mmCIF file of C-alpha atoms in Angstrom:
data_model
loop_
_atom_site.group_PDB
_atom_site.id
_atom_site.type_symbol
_atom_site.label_atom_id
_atom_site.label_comp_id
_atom_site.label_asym_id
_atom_site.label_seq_id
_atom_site.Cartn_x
_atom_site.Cartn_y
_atom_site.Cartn_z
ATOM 1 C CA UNK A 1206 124.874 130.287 96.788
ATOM 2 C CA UNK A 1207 122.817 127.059 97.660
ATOM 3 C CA UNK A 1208 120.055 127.613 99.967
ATOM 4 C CA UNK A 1209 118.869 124.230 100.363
ATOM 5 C CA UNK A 1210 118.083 121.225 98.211
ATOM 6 C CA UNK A 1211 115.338 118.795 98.247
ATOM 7 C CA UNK A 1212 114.979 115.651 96.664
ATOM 8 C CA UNK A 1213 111.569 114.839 93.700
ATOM 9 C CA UNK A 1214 110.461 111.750 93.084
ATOM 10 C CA UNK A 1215 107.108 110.608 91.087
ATOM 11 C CA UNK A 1216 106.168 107.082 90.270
ATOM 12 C CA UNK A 1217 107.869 104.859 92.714
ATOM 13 C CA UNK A 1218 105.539 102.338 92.049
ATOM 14 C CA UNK A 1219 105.756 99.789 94.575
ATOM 15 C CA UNK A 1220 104.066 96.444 93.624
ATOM 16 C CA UNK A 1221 103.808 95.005 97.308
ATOM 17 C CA UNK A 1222 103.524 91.097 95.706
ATOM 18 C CA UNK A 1223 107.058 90.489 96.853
ATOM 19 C CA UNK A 1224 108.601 89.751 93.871
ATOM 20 C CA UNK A 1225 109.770 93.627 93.040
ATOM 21 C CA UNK A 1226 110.164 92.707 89.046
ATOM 22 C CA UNK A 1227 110.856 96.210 88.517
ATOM 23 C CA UNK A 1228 113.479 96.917 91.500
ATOM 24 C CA UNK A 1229 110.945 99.428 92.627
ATOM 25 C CA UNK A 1230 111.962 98.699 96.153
ATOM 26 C CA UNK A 1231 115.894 98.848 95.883
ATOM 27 C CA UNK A 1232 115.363 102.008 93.985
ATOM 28 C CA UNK A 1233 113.710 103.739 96.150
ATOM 29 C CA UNK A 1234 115.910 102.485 98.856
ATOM 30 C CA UNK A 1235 118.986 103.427 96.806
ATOM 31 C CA UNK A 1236 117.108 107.297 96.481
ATOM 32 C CA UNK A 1237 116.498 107.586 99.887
ATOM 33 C CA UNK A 1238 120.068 106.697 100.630
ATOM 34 C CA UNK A 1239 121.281 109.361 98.836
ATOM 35 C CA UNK A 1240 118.418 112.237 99.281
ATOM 36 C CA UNK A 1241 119.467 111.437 103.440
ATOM 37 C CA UNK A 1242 122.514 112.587 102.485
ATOM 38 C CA UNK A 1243 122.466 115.518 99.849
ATOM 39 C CA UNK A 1244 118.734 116.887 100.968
ATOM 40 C CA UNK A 1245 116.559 118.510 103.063
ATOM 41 C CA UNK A 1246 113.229 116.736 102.636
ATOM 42 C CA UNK A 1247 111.691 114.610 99.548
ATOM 43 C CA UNK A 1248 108.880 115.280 97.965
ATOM 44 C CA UNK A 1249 106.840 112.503 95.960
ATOM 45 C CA UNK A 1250 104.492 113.464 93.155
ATOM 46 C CA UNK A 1251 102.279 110.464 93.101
ATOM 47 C CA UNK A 1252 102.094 106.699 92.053
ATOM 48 C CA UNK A 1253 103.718 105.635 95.138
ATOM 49 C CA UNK A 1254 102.837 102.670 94.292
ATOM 50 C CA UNK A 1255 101.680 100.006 91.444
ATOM 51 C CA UNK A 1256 97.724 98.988 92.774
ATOM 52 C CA UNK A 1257 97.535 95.694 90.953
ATOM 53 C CA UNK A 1258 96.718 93.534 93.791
ATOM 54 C CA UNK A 1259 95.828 95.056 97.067
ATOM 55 C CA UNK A 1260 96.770 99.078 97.393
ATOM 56 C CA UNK A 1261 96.656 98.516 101.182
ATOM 57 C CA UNK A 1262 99.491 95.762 101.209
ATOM 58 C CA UNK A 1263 101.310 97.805 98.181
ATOM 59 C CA UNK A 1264 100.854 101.237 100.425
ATOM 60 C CA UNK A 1265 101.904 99.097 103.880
ATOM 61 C CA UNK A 1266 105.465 97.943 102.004
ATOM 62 C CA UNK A 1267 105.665 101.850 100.817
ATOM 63 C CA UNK A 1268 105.309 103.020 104.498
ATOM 64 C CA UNK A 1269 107.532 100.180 105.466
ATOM 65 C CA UNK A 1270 110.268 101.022 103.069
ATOM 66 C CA UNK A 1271 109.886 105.230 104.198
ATOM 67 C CA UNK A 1272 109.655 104.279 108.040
ATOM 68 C CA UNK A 1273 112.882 102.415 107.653
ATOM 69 C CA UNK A 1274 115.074 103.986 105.179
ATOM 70 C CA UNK A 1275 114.213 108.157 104.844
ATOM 71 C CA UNK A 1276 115.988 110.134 107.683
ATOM 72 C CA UNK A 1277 114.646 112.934 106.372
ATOM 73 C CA UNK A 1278 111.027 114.084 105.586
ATOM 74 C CA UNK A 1279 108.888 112.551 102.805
ATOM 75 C CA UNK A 1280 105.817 114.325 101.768
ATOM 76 C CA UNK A 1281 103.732 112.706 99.111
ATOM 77 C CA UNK A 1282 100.848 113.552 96.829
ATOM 78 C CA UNK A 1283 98.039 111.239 95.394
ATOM 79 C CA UNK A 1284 98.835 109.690 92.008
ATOM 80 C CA UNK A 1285 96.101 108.191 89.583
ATOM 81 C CA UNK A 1286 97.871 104.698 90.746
ATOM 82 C CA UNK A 1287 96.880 105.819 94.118
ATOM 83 C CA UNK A 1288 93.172 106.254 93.635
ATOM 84 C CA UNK A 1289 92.313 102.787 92.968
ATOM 85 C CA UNK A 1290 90.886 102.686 97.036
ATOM 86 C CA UNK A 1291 89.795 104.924 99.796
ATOM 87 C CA UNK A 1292 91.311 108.001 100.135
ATOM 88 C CA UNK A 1293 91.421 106.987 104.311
ATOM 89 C CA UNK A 1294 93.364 104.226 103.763
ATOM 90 C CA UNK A 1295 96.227 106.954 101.655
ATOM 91 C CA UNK A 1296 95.806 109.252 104.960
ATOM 92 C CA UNK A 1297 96.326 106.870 107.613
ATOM 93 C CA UNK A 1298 99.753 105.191 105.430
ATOM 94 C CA UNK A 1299 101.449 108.903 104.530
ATOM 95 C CA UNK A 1300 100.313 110.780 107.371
ATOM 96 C CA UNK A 1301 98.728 113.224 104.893
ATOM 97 C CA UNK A 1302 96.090 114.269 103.399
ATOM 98 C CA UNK A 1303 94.616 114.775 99.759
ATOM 99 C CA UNK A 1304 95.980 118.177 99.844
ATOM 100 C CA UNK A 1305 98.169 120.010 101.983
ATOM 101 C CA UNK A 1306 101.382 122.555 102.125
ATOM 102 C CA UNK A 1307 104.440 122.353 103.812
ATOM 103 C CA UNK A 1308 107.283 125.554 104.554
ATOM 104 C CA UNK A 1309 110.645 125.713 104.106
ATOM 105 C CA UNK A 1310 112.913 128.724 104.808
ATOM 106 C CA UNK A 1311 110.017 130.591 103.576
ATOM 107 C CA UNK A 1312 109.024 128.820 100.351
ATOM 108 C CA UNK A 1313 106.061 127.246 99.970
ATOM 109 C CA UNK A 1314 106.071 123.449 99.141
ATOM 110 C CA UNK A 1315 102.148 122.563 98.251
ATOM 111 C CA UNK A 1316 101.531 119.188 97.327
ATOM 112 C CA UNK A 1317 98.100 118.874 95.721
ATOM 113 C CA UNK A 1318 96.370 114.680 94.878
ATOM 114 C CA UNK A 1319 94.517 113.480 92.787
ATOM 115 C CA UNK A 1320 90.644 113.016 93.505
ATOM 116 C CA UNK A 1321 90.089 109.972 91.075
ATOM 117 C CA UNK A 1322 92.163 108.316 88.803
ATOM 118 C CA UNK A 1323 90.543 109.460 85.839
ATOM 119 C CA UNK A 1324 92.348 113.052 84.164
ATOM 120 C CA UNK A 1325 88.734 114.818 83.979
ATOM 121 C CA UNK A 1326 86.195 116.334 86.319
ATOM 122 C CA UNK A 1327 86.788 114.047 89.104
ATOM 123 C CA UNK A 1328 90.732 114.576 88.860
ATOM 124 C CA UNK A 1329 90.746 117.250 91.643
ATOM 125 C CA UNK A 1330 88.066 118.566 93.966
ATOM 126 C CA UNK A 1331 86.057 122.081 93.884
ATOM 127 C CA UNK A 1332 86.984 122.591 97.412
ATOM 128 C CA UNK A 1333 90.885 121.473 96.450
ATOM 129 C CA UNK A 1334 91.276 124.100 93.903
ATOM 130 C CA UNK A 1335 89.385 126.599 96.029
ATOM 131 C CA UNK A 1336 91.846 126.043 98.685
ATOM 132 C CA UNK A 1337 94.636 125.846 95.933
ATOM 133 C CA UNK A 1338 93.819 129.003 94.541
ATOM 134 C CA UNK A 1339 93.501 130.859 98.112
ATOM 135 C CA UNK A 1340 97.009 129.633 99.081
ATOM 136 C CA UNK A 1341 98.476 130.601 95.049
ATOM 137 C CA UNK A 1342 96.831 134.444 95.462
ATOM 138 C CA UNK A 1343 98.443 134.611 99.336
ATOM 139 C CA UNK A 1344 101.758 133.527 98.065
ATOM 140 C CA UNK A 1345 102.279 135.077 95.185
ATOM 141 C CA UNK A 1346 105.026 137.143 95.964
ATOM 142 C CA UNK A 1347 106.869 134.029 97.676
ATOM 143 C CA UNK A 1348 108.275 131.161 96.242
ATOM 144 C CA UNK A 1349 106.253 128.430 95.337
ATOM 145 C CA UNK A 1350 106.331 124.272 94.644
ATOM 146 C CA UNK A 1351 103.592 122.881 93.075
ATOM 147 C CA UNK A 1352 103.747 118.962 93.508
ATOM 148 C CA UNK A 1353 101.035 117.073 91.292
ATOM 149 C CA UNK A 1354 100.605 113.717 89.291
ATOM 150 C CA UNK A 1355 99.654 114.427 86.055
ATOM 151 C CA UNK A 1356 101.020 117.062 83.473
ATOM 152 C CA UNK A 1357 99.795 119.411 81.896
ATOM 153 C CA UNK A 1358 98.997 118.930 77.521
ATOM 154 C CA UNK A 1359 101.306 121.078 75.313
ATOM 155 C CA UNK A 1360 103.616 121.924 77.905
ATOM 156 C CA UNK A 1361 106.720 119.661 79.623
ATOM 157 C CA UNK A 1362 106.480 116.567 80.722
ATOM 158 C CA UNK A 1363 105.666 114.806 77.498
ATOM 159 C CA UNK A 1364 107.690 115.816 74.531
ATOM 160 C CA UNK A 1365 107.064 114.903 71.183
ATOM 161 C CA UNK A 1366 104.335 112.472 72.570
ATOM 162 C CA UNK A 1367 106.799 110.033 73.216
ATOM 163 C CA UNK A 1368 104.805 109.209 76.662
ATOM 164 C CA UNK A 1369 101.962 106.632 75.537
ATOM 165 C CA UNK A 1370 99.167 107.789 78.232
ATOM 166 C CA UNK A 1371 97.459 111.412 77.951
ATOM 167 C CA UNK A 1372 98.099 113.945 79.835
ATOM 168 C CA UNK A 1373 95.412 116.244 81.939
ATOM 169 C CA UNK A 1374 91.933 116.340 79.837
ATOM 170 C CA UNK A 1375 91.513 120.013 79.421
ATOM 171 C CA UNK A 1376 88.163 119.921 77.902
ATOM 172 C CA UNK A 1377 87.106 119.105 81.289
ATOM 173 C CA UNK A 1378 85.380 122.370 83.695
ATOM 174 C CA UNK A 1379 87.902 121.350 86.464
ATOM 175 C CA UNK A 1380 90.734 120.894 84.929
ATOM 176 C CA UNK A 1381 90.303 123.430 82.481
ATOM 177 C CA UNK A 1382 90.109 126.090 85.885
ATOM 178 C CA UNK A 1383 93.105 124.296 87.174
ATOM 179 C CA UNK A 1384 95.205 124.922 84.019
ATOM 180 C CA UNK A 1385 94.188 128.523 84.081
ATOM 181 C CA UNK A 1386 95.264 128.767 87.876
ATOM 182 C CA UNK A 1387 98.646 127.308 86.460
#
């Protein structure tokens, strides 16, 4: 039987110019409507929104659109999208940080950012992956959600290249540790 469900989202993309050319807004209200009704929580794996003007006004209209139509929580990680400004300005509009975990009914919901937008070295932080890697070893007989932005080369996510951008840059010290974590 069910024990719970939750809802996933990843590149909302909210452009925050007003004119919404992708319906990024009335899709995101239209998943929120439903996710209220069918879910427990929502988590959101990065991109929240578009950063081609002003990330602030882009991440204000995100926070606007959350604050008025989730019912339910919304945790969020850092996309490369989200990177383009200070990673204060991403604390103070989704209430968390670059890296955190949340529980439910035991399981273990970790939602880990991006550092930079680039997929190399500066993708994720020493100090991230040490705390990753602490919380991975102390749960590894639970449960776990990983949340992140970017996937992983040669594995899902991208199949048959049909996705244009690359995916994680393995060759990189970082990453490569994070992949071997994985």
């Amino acid at each position: 039987s069910k024990l719970y469900s939750f809802g996933a989202l990843s590149d909302v993309h909210i452009d925050g110019d007003g004119t919404d050319e992708a319906n990024a807004s009335s899709d995101l209200i239209r998943a929120l409507t439903f996710f209220n009704s069918n879910s427990s929580f929502v988590c959101v794996s990065g991109d929240l929104c578009k950063v081609e003007n002003s990330g602030d006004d882009e991440l204000l209209m995100y926070k606007n659109l959350i604050d008025n139509n989730a019912t339910i929580p919304v945790y969020e990680s850092r996309g490369n999208h989200d990177c383009r400004y200070s990673i204060t300005n991403w604390e103070s509009y989704t209430g968390g940080s670059l890296y955190f975990e949340q529980t439910y009914q035991n399981d273990k919901f970790i939602f880990l950012g991006m550092n930079a937008e680039n997929y190399g070295d500066n993708c994720f932080t020493t100090e991230e992956l040490d705390w990753l890697e602490t919380k991975l070893e102390s749960y590894k007989n639970q449960r776990v959600f990983l949340f992140f932005h970017v996937f992983m080369p040669n594995t899902c996510g991208n199949i048959n290249s049909l996705y244009p951008w690359s995916g994680l840059n393995t060759s990189s010290n970082i990453v490569s540790r994070f992949v071997t974590m994985m």
